[in-house]
Amino acid sequence: MRRTVRSYVLRQGRVTAAQERALAELMPVYGIAFKEELLQPAAVFGREAPLLLEIGSGMGETTAQIARERPDADFIAVEVHSPGIGSLLKLIEKDQLKNVRVIRHDALEVLEKMIPDGGLAGIHLFFPDPWPKKRHHKRRLLQAPFLALLASRMKPGASVHVATDWEDYALQMLEALRSEPALVNTAPDFASAGSRPQTKFEGRGRTLGHRIWDLVFRKVSPPC
Ligand SMILES: C[S@@+](CC[C@H](N)C(=O)[O-])C[C@H]1O[C@@H](n2cnc3c(N)ncnc32)[C@H](O)[C@@H]1O
């Protein structure tokens, strides 16, 4: 998928000394380098298990919490923001999480180049950057071509869970998800958050009085 407009701007922000150390010492242990080569999850995790991808893991608390609660599954977090990656690496080390790996790269290219077709049992896309100004809407990650790519990487029965605190983006997401023929809604329109932990970005939105919209769509089986 050719793309000139990215869904993020790399402002690295302040990296703390602890995050810096984590990036230097733990990235070689828990990181996966971006390569134009399909990932071999069984080799990475040393087992066969359902593989879930989190896109834009932010500071990583939600990633770590879900991974703690689901030792039966393996998780790959994709993020471009160094302080967030450092923070997640620290959590992986602190909790000795064997089922999380981190890729520091654009999720779009990771999906295109590293994730095999039908390789994912689930996708988490929690609070993607809302890009609220109309002239920035083209930067929004969840749009039709990206969704088609996501759907191609999901196994039949796998689900994609999306959440936002931005109403017009929520409506745009609902329409785009409904228009993707490989996916079916698990709810009449918006879903409940289910067991999804509250994310850091969500917490900020709630403090500002924002409503939260969750969407959970499942990949349909191909016709026989
Ligand atoms: C609004 S934050 C939400 C973070 C976290 N999910 C949460 O809810 O607290 C969105 C995150 O997505 C990341 N991001 C945006 N576009 C991305 C892309 N194409 N690939 C990987 N990460 C991306 C940003 O760096 C940012 O950390």
PDB file of C-alpha atoms and ligand atoms in Angstrom:
ATOM      1  CA  MET A   1       0.000   0.000   0.000  1.00  0.00           C
ATOM      2  CA  ARG A   2       1.603   3.254  -1.095  1.00  0.00           C
ATOM      3  CA  ARG A   3       1.262   6.042   1.426  1.00  0.00           C
ATOM      4  CA  THR A   4       2.701   9.519   1.533  1.00  0.00           C
ATOM      5  CA  VAL A   5       0.839  10.793   4.605  1.00  0.00           C
ATOM      6  CA  ARG A   6       1.798   9.170   7.889  1.00  0.00           C
ATOM      7  CA  SER A   7      -0.537   8.711  10.854  1.00  0.00           C
ATOM      8  CA  TYR A   8       2.043  10.161  13.264  1.00  0.00           C
ATOM      9  CA  VAL A   9       4.604  12.910  13.574  1.00  0.00           C
ATOM     10  CA  LEU A  10       7.806  11.842  15.249  1.00  0.00           C
ATOM     11  CA  ARG A  11       8.180  14.240  18.136  1.00  0.00           C
ATOM     12  CA  GLN A  12      10.314  12.125  20.388  1.00  0.00           C
ATOM     13  CA  GLY A  13       9.410  13.963  23.575  1.00  0.00           C
ATOM     14  CA  ARG A  14      11.434  13.564  26.703  1.00  0.00           C
ATOM     15  CA  VAL A  15      12.981  10.153  27.205  1.00  0.00           C
ATOM     16  CA  THR A  16      13.742   9.566  30.893  1.00  0.00           C
ATOM     17  CA  ALA A  17      17.030   8.011  31.961  1.00  0.00           C
ATOM     18  CA  ALA A  18      15.208   4.778  32.884  1.00  0.00           C
ATOM     19  CA  GLN A  19      13.484   4.643  29.483  1.00  0.00           C
ATOM     20  CA  GLU A  20      16.829   5.342  27.799  1.00  0.00           C
ATOM     21  CA  ARG A  21      18.390   2.426  29.669  1.00  0.00           C
ATOM     22  CA  ALA A  22      15.467   0.186  28.766  1.00  0.00           C
ATOM     23  CA  LEU A  23      15.802   1.121  25.102  1.00  0.00           C
ATOM     24  CA  ALA A  24      19.530   0.374  25.130  1.00  0.00           C
ATOM     25  CA  GLU A  25      19.489  -2.794  27.238  1.00  0.00           C
ATOM     26  CA  LEU A  26      16.067  -4.347  26.729  1.00  0.00           C
ATOM     27  CA  MET A  27      15.287  -3.597  23.090  1.00  0.00           C
ATOM     28  CA  PRO A  28      17.892  -6.213  22.030  1.00  0.00           C
ATOM     29  CA  VAL A  29      16.081  -8.737  24.269  1.00  0.00           C
ATOM     30  CA  TYR A  30      12.383  -7.974  23.733  1.00  0.00           C
ATOM     31  CA  GLY A  31      12.496  -5.960  20.507  1.00  0.00           C
ATOM     32  CA  ILE A  32      12.053  -7.272  17.010  1.00  0.00           C
ATOM     33  CA  ALA A  33      13.866  -5.301  14.327  1.00  0.00           C
ATOM     34  CA  PHE A  34      11.764  -4.179  11.397  1.00  0.00           C
ATOM     35  CA  LYS A  35      12.639  -6.232   8.316  1.00  0.00           C
ATOM     36  CA  GLU A  36      11.024  -6.716   4.963  1.00  0.00           C
ATOM     37  CA  GLU A  37      10.642 -10.375   5.831  1.00  0.00           C
ATOM     38  CA  LEU A  38       7.751 -12.381   7.254  1.00  0.00           C
ATOM     39  CA  LEU A  39       7.899 -12.925  10.972  1.00  0.00           C
ATOM     40  CA  GLN A  40       8.098 -16.481  12.319  1.00  0.00           C
ATOM     41  CA  PRO A  41       6.094 -16.155  15.574  1.00  0.00           C
ATOM     42  CA  ALA A  42       6.853 -19.698  16.742  1.00  0.00           C
ATOM     43  CA  ALA A  43      10.581 -18.966  16.510  1.00  0.00           C
ATOM     44  CA  VAL A  44      10.202 -15.577  18.229  1.00  0.00           C
ATOM     45  CA  PHE A  45       8.134 -16.846  21.172  1.00  0.00           C
ATOM     46  CA  GLY A  46       9.359 -20.429  21.248  1.00  0.00           C
ATOM     47  CA  ARG A  47       5.846 -21.841  21.048  1.00  0.00           C
ATOM     48  CA  GLU A  48       2.661 -21.979  18.943  1.00  0.00           C
ATOM     49  CA  ALA A  49       0.049 -19.655  20.455  1.00  0.00           C
ATOM     50  CA  PRO A  50      -2.588 -17.193  19.281  1.00  0.00           C
ATOM     51  CA  LEU A  51      -0.832 -14.016  18.121  1.00  0.00           C
ATOM     52  CA  LEU A  52      -2.319 -10.582  18.810  1.00  0.00           C
ATOM     53  CA  LEU A  53      -1.035  -7.286  17.443  1.00  0.00           C
ATOM     54  CA  GLU A  54      -1.414  -3.987  19.257  1.00  0.00           C
ATOM     55  CA  ILE A  55      -1.061  -0.930  17.061  1.00  0.00           C
ATOM     56  CA  GLY A  56       0.080   2.264  18.814  1.00  0.00           C
ATOM     57  CA  SER A  57       0.717   0.830  22.280  1.00  0.00           C
ATOM     58  CA  GLY A  58       1.543   4.271  23.735  1.00  0.00           C
ATOM     59  CA  MET A  59       3.130   3.929  27.181  1.00  0.00           C
ATOM     60  CA  GLY A  60       2.316   0.210  27.211  1.00  0.00           C
ATOM     61  CA  GLU A  61       0.429  -0.229  30.509  1.00  0.00           C
ATOM     62  CA  THR A  62      -2.587  -1.693  28.727  1.00  0.00           C
ATOM     63  CA  THR A  63      -0.378  -3.963  26.647  1.00  0.00           C
ATOM     64  CA  ALA A  64       1.366  -5.293  29.745  1.00  0.00           C
ATOM     65  CA  GLN A  65      -1.887  -5.732  31.655  1.00  0.00           C
ATOM     66  CA  ILE A  66      -3.572  -7.675  28.848  1.00  0.00           C
ATOM     67  CA  ALA A  67      -0.451  -9.826  28.370  1.00  0.00           C
ATOM     68  CA  ARG A  68      -0.415 -10.623  32.114  1.00  0.00           C
ATOM     69  CA  GLU A  69      -4.078 -11.620  31.956  1.00  0.00           C
ATOM     70  CA  ARG A  70      -3.587 -13.756  28.815  1.00  0.00           C
ATOM     71  CA  PRO A  71      -0.518 -15.948  29.313  1.00  0.00           C
ATOM     72  CA  ASP A  72      -1.995 -18.297  26.689  1.00  0.00           C
ATOM     73  CA  ALA A  73      -1.478 -15.712  23.909  1.00  0.00           C
ATOM     74  CA  ASP A  74       1.484 -13.849  22.427  1.00  0.00           C
ATOM     75  CA  PHE A  75       1.477 -10.103  21.802  1.00  0.00           C
ATOM     76  CA  ILE A  76       3.377  -7.846  19.452  1.00  0.00           C
ATOM     77  CA  ALA A  77       3.179  -4.140  20.259  1.00  0.00           C
ATOM     78  CA  VAL A  78       3.989  -1.734  17.447  1.00  0.00           C
ATOM     79  CA  GLU A  79       4.816   1.855  18.349  1.00  0.00           C
ATOM     80  CA  VAL A  80       6.968   4.673  16.982  1.00  0.00           C
ATOM     81  CA  HIS A  81       7.278   6.818  20.101  1.00  0.00           C
ATOM     82  CA  SER A  82      10.554   6.169  21.977  1.00  0.00           C
ATOM     83  CA  PRO A  83       9.423   7.096  25.522  1.00  0.00           C
ATOM     84  CA  GLY A  84       6.446   4.732  25.104  1.00  0.00           C
ATOM     85  CA  ILE A  85       8.640   1.898  23.866  1.00  0.00           C
ATOM     86  CA  GLY A  86      11.048   2.436  26.758  1.00  0.00           C
ATOM     87  CA  SER A  87       8.162   2.422  29.214  1.00  0.00           C
ATOM     88  CA  LEU A  88       6.720  -0.838  27.824  1.00  0.00           C
ATOM     89  CA  LEU A  89      10.147  -2.502  27.854  1.00  0.00           C
ATOM     90  CA  LYS A  90      10.477  -1.621  31.548  1.00  0.00           C
ATOM     91  CA  LEU A  91       7.086  -3.209  32.263  1.00  0.00           C
ATOM     92  CA  ILE A  92       8.003  -6.349  30.328  1.00  0.00           C
ATOM     93  CA  GLU A  93      11.145  -6.683  32.410  1.00  0.00           C
ATOM     94  CA  LYS A  94       9.468  -5.856  35.713  1.00  0.00           C
ATOM     95  CA  ASP A  95       6.699  -8.412  35.186  1.00  0.00           C
ATOM     96  CA  GLN A  96       8.966 -10.898  33.417  1.00  0.00           C
ATOM     97  CA  LEU A  97       6.489 -11.108  30.552  1.00  0.00           C
ATOM     98  CA  LYS A  98       7.527 -13.834  28.164  1.00  0.00           C
ATOM     99  CA  ASN A  99       4.636 -13.240  25.778  1.00  0.00           C
ATOM    100  CA  VAL A 100       5.311  -9.657  24.603  1.00  0.00           C
ATOM    101  CA  ARG A 101       7.636  -8.329  21.905  1.00  0.00           C
ATOM    102  CA  VAL A 102       7.958  -4.798  20.619  1.00  0.00           C
ATOM    103  CA  ILE A 103       8.504  -3.430  17.122  1.00  0.00           C
ATOM    104  CA  ARG A 104       9.537   0.207  16.824  1.00  0.00           C
ATOM    105  CA  HIS A 105       8.234   1.052  13.399  1.00  0.00           C
ATOM    106  CA  ASP A 106       5.233   2.246  11.405  1.00  0.00           C
ATOM    107  CA  ALA A 107       2.465  -0.328  11.927  1.00  0.00           C
ATOM    108  CA  LEU A 108       1.382  -0.026   8.325  1.00  0.00           C
ATOM    109  CA  GLU A 109       4.729  -1.292   7.064  1.00  0.00           C
ATOM    110  CA  VAL A 110       4.911  -3.933   9.791  1.00  0.00           C
ATOM    111  CA  LEU A 111       1.541  -5.287   8.657  1.00  0.00           C
ATOM    112  CA  GLU A 112       2.528  -5.166   5.015  1.00  0.00           C
ATOM    113  CA  LYS A 113       5.955  -6.739   5.292  1.00  0.00           C
ATOM    114  CA  MET A 114       6.161  -8.790   8.485  1.00  0.00           C
ATOM    115  CA  ILE A 115       2.741 -10.213   9.280  1.00  0.00           C
ATOM    116  CA  PRO A 116       1.654 -13.223   7.241  1.00  0.00           C
ATOM    117  CA  ASP A 117      -1.817 -13.371   5.696  1.00  0.00           C
ATOM    118  CA  GLY A 118      -4.200 -14.880   8.238  1.00  0.00           C
ATOM    119  CA  GLY A 119      -1.491 -14.765  10.917  1.00  0.00           C
ATOM    120  CA  LEU A 120      -3.328 -12.811  13.620  1.00  0.00           C
ATOM    121  CA  ALA A 121      -5.847 -14.019  16.179  1.00  0.00           C
ATOM    122  CA  GLY A 122      -6.633 -10.433  17.186  1.00  0.00           C
ATOM    123  CA  ILE A 123      -5.807  -6.772  16.696  1.00  0.00           C
ATOM    124  CA  HIS A 124      -6.002  -3.997  19.285  1.00  0.00           C
ATOM    125  CA  LEU A 125      -6.159  -0.410  18.076  1.00  0.00           C
ATOM    126  CA  PHE A 126      -6.902   1.612  21.166  1.00  0.00           C
ATOM    127  CA  PHE A 127      -7.266   5.369  20.819  1.00  0.00           C
ATOM    128  CA  PRO A 128      -5.425   5.953  17.555  1.00  0.00           C
ATOM    129  CA  ASP A 129      -4.403   9.604  17.178  1.00  0.00           C
ATOM    130  CA  PRO A 130      -7.685  11.434  16.512  1.00  0.00           C
ATOM    131  CA  TRP A 131      -6.270  14.148  14.221  1.00  0.00           C
ATOM    132  CA  PRO A 132      -9.289  16.337  15.012  1.00  0.00           C
ATOM    133  CA  LYS A 133      -8.680  19.128  12.485  1.00  0.00           C
ATOM    134  CA  LYS A 134     -10.420  18.488   9.193  1.00  0.00           C
ATOM    135  CA  ARG A 135      -7.284  19.181   7.161  1.00  0.00           C
ATOM    136  CA  HIS A 136      -5.529  16.421   9.153  1.00  0.00           C
ATOM    137  CA  HIS A 137      -8.226  13.763   8.741  1.00  0.00           C
ATOM    138  CA  LYS A 138      -6.132  12.181   5.977  1.00  0.00           C
ATOM    139  CA  ARG A 139      -3.649  11.181   8.701  1.00  0.00           C
ATOM    140  CA  ARG A 140      -6.212   9.066  10.528  1.00  0.00           C
ATOM    141  CA  LEU A 141      -5.025   5.493  10.583  1.00  0.00           C
ATOM    142  CA  LEU A 142      -8.344   3.714  10.365  1.00  0.00           C
ATOM    143  CA  GLN A 143      -9.416   4.172   6.767  1.00  0.00           C
ATOM    144  CA  ALA A 144     -10.599   1.716   4.096  1.00  0.00           C
ATOM    145  CA  PRO A 145      -7.254   0.616   2.548  1.00  0.00           C
ATOM    146  CA  PHE A 146      -5.680   0.144   5.997  1.00  0.00           C
ATOM    147  CA  LEU A 147      -8.700  -1.867   7.112  1.00  0.00           C
ATOM    148  CA  ALA A 148      -8.472  -4.135   4.090  1.00  0.00           C
ATOM    149  CA  LEU A 149      -4.831  -4.771   5.023  1.00  0.00           C
ATOM    150  CA  LEU A 150      -5.787  -5.488   8.651  1.00  0.00           C
ATOM    151  CA  ALA A 151      -8.527  -7.883   7.569  1.00  0.00           C
ATOM    152  CA  SER A 152      -6.149  -9.771   5.262  1.00  0.00           C
ATOM    153  CA  ARG A 153      -3.789 -10.428   8.190  1.00  0.00           C
ATOM    154  CA  MET A 154      -6.555 -11.795  10.454  1.00  0.00           C
ATOM    155  CA  LYS A 155      -7.517 -15.465  10.725  1.00  0.00           C
ATOM    156  CA  PRO A 156     -11.188 -16.297  10.203  1.00  0.00           C
ATOM    157  CA  GLY A 157     -12.864 -15.734  13.582  1.00  0.00           C
ATOM    158  CA  ALA A 158     -10.191 -13.243  14.734  1.00  0.00           C
ATOM    159  CA  SER A 159     -11.423  -9.893  15.991  1.00  0.00           C
ATOM    160  CA  VAL A 160     -10.257  -6.329  15.709  1.00  0.00           C
ATOM    161  CA  HIS A 161     -11.037  -4.160  18.737  1.00  0.00           C
ATOM    162  CA  VAL A 162     -10.920  -0.404  18.169  1.00  0.00           C
ATOM    163  CA  ALA A 163     -11.669   2.398  20.641  1.00  0.00           C
ATOM    164  CA  THR A 164     -11.764   6.177  20.460  1.00  0.00           C
ATOM    165  CA  ASP A 165     -12.986   9.156  22.475  1.00  0.00           C
ATOM    166  CA  TRP A 166     -13.584  11.269  19.385  1.00  0.00           C
ATOM    167  CA  GLU A 167     -17.183  11.088  18.115  1.00  0.00           C
ATOM    168  CA  ASP A 168     -16.726  11.939  14.454  1.00  0.00           C
ATOM    169  CA  TYR A 169     -13.799   9.487  14.234  1.00  0.00           C
ATOM    170  CA  ALA A 170     -15.974   6.833  15.927  1.00  0.00           C
ATOM    171  CA  LEU A 171     -18.652   7.307  13.277  1.00  0.00           C
ATOM    172  CA  GLN A 172     -16.060   7.242  10.502  1.00  0.00           C
ATOM    173  CA  MET A 173     -14.625   4.026  11.977  1.00  0.00           C
ATOM    174  CA  LEU A 174     -18.062   2.410  12.170  1.00  0.00           C
ATOM    175  CA  GLU A 175     -18.770   3.212   8.534  1.00  0.00           C
ATOM    176  CA  ALA A 176     -15.355   2.029   7.337  1.00  0.00           C
ATOM    177  CA  LEU A 177     -15.547  -1.204   9.349  1.00  0.00           C
ATOM    178  CA  ARG A 178     -19.083  -1.919   8.096  1.00  0.00           C
ATOM    179  CA  SER A 179     -17.892  -1.382   4.521  1.00  0.00           C
ATOM    180  CA  GLU A 180     -15.089  -3.950   4.796  1.00  0.00           C
ATOM    181  CA  PRO A 181     -16.606  -7.153   3.366  1.00  0.00           C
ATOM    182  CA  ALA A 182     -14.268  -9.489   5.264  1.00  0.00           C
ATOM    183  CA  LEU A 183     -15.470  -8.190   8.659  1.00  0.00           C
ATOM    184  CA  VAL A 184     -18.727  -8.449  10.565  1.00  0.00           C
ATOM    185  CA  ASN A 185     -19.840  -6.400  13.563  1.00  0.00           C
ATOM    186  CA  THR A 186     -20.210  -8.258  16.865  1.00  0.00           C
ATOM    187  CA  ALA A 187     -22.727  -5.639  18.070  1.00  0.00           C
ATOM    188  CA  PRO A 188     -25.559  -3.715  16.381  1.00  0.00           C
ATOM    189  CA  ASP A 189     -23.261  -0.669  16.201  1.00  0.00           C
ATOM    190  CA  PHE A 190     -20.876   0.246  19.052  1.00  0.00           C
ATOM    191  CA  ALA A 191     -19.701  -2.510  21.381  1.00  0.00           C
ATOM    192  CA  SER A 192     -19.038  -2.535  25.103  1.00  0.00           C
ATOM    193  CA  ALA A 193     -15.428  -2.158  26.186  1.00  0.00           C
ATOM    194  CA  GLY A 194     -15.669  -5.709  27.550  1.00  0.00           C
ATOM    195  CA  SER A 195     -12.628  -6.617  29.585  1.00  0.00           C
ATOM    196  CA  ARG A 196     -10.436  -4.022  27.872  1.00  0.00           C
ATOM    197  CA  PRO A 197      -8.447  -2.168  30.536  1.00  0.00           C
ATOM    198  CA  GLN A 198      -8.630   1.625  30.542  1.00  0.00           C
ATOM    199  CA  THR A 199      -5.703   3.058  28.579  1.00  0.00           C
ATOM    200  CA  LYS A 200      -3.629   6.076  29.489  1.00  0.00           C
ATOM    201  CA  PHE A 201      -4.979   8.146  26.603  1.00  0.00           C
ATOM    202  CA  GLU A 202      -8.527   7.102  27.483  1.00  0.00           C
ATOM    203  CA  GLY A 203      -7.974   8.244  31.079  1.00  0.00           C
ATOM    204  CA  ARG A 204      -7.047  11.684  29.797  1.00  0.00           C
ATOM    205  CA  GLY A 205     -10.164  11.795  27.630  1.00  0.00           C
ATOM    206  CA  ARG A 206     -12.401  10.724  30.496  1.00  0.00           C
ATOM    207  CA  THR A 207     -10.942  13.449  32.712  1.00  0.00           C
ATOM    208  CA  LEU A 208     -11.971  15.924  30.032  1.00  0.00           C
ATOM    209  CA  GLY A 209     -15.494  14.470  30.069  1.00  0.00           C
ATOM    210  CA  HIS A 210     -15.176  12.636  26.737  1.00  0.00           C
ATOM    211  CA  ARG A 211     -17.412   9.689  25.877  1.00  0.00           C
ATOM    212  CA  ILE A 212     -15.770   6.476  24.771  1.00  0.00           C
ATOM    213  CA  TRP A 213     -16.731   4.383  21.738  1.00  0.00           C
ATOM    214  CA  ASP A 214     -15.590   0.765  21.288  1.00  0.00           C
ATOM    215  CA  LEU A 215     -15.989  -1.307  18.140  1.00  0.00           C
ATOM    216  CA  VAL A 216     -15.348  -5.046  17.819  1.00  0.00           C
ATOM    217  CA  PHE A 217     -15.526  -6.642  14.366  1.00  0.00           C
ATOM    218  CA  ARG A 218     -14.828 -10.281  13.520  1.00  0.00           C
ATOM    219  CA  LYS A 219     -13.297 -11.750  10.400  1.00  0.00           C
ATOM    220  CA  VAL A 220     -15.722 -13.935   8.516  1.00  0.00           C
ATOM    221  CA  SER A 221     -14.759 -17.354   7.158  1.00  0.00           C
ATOM    222  CA  PRO A 222     -14.230 -17.488   3.395  1.00  0.00           C
ATOM    223  CA  PRO A 223     -17.113 -19.132   1.498  1.00  0.00           C
ATOM    224  CA  CYS A 224     -16.457 -22.853   0.835  1.00  0.00           C
TER     225      CYS A 224
HETATM  226  C1  LIG B   1      -3.261   8.646  21.033  1.00  0.00           C
HETATM  227  S1  LIG B   1      -1.961   7.534  21.325  1.00  0.00           S
HETATM  228  C2  LIG B   1      -2.770   6.194  22.173  1.00  0.00           C
HETATM  229  C3  LIG B   1      -1.811   5.296  22.868  1.00  0.00           C
HETATM  230  C4  LIG B   1      -2.432   4.126  23.651  1.00  0.00           C
HETATM  231  N1  LIG B   1      -3.055   3.166  22.770  1.00  0.00           N
HETATM  232  C5  LIG B   1      -3.415   4.632  24.675  1.00  0.00           C
HETATM  233  O1  LIG B   1      -4.627   4.466  24.451  1.00  0.00           O
HETATM  234  O2  LIG B   1      -2.987   5.198  25.695  1.00  0.00           O
HETATM  235  C6  LIG B   1      -1.684   6.850  19.717  1.00  0.00           C
HETATM  236  C7  LIG B   1      -0.349   6.153  19.581  1.00  0.00           C
HETATM  237  O3  LIG B   1      -0.251   5.566  18.298  1.00  0.00           O
HETATM  238  C8  LIG B   1       1.077   5.696  17.837  1.00  0.00           C
HETATM  239  N2  LIG B   1       1.029   5.584  16.373  1.00  0.00           N
HETATM  240  C9  LIG B   1       0.391   6.409  15.511  1.00  0.00           C
HETATM  241  N3  LIG B   1       0.541   5.990  14.257  1.00  0.00           N
HETATM  242  C10 LIG B   1       1.279   4.850  14.315  1.00  0.00           C
HETATM  243  C11 LIG B   1       1.768   3.957  13.344  1.00  0.00           C
HETATM  244  N4  LIG B   1       1.514   4.128  12.045  1.00  0.00           N
HETATM  245  N5  LIG B   1       2.517   2.914  13.752  1.00  0.00           N
HETATM  246  C12 LIG B   1       2.787   2.718  15.064  1.00  0.00           C
HETATM  247  N6  LIG B   1       2.338   3.537  16.042  1.00  0.00           N
HETATM  248  C13 LIG B   1       1.593   4.593  15.672  1.00  0.00           C
HETATM  249  C14 LIG B   1       1.511   7.049  18.346  1.00  0.00           C
HETATM  250  O4  LIG B   1       2.924   7.147  18.438  1.00  0.00           O
HETATM  251  C15 LIG B   1       0.842   7.104  19.705  1.00  0.00           C
HETATM  252  O5  LIG B   1       1.682   6.637  20.739  1.00  0.00           O
END
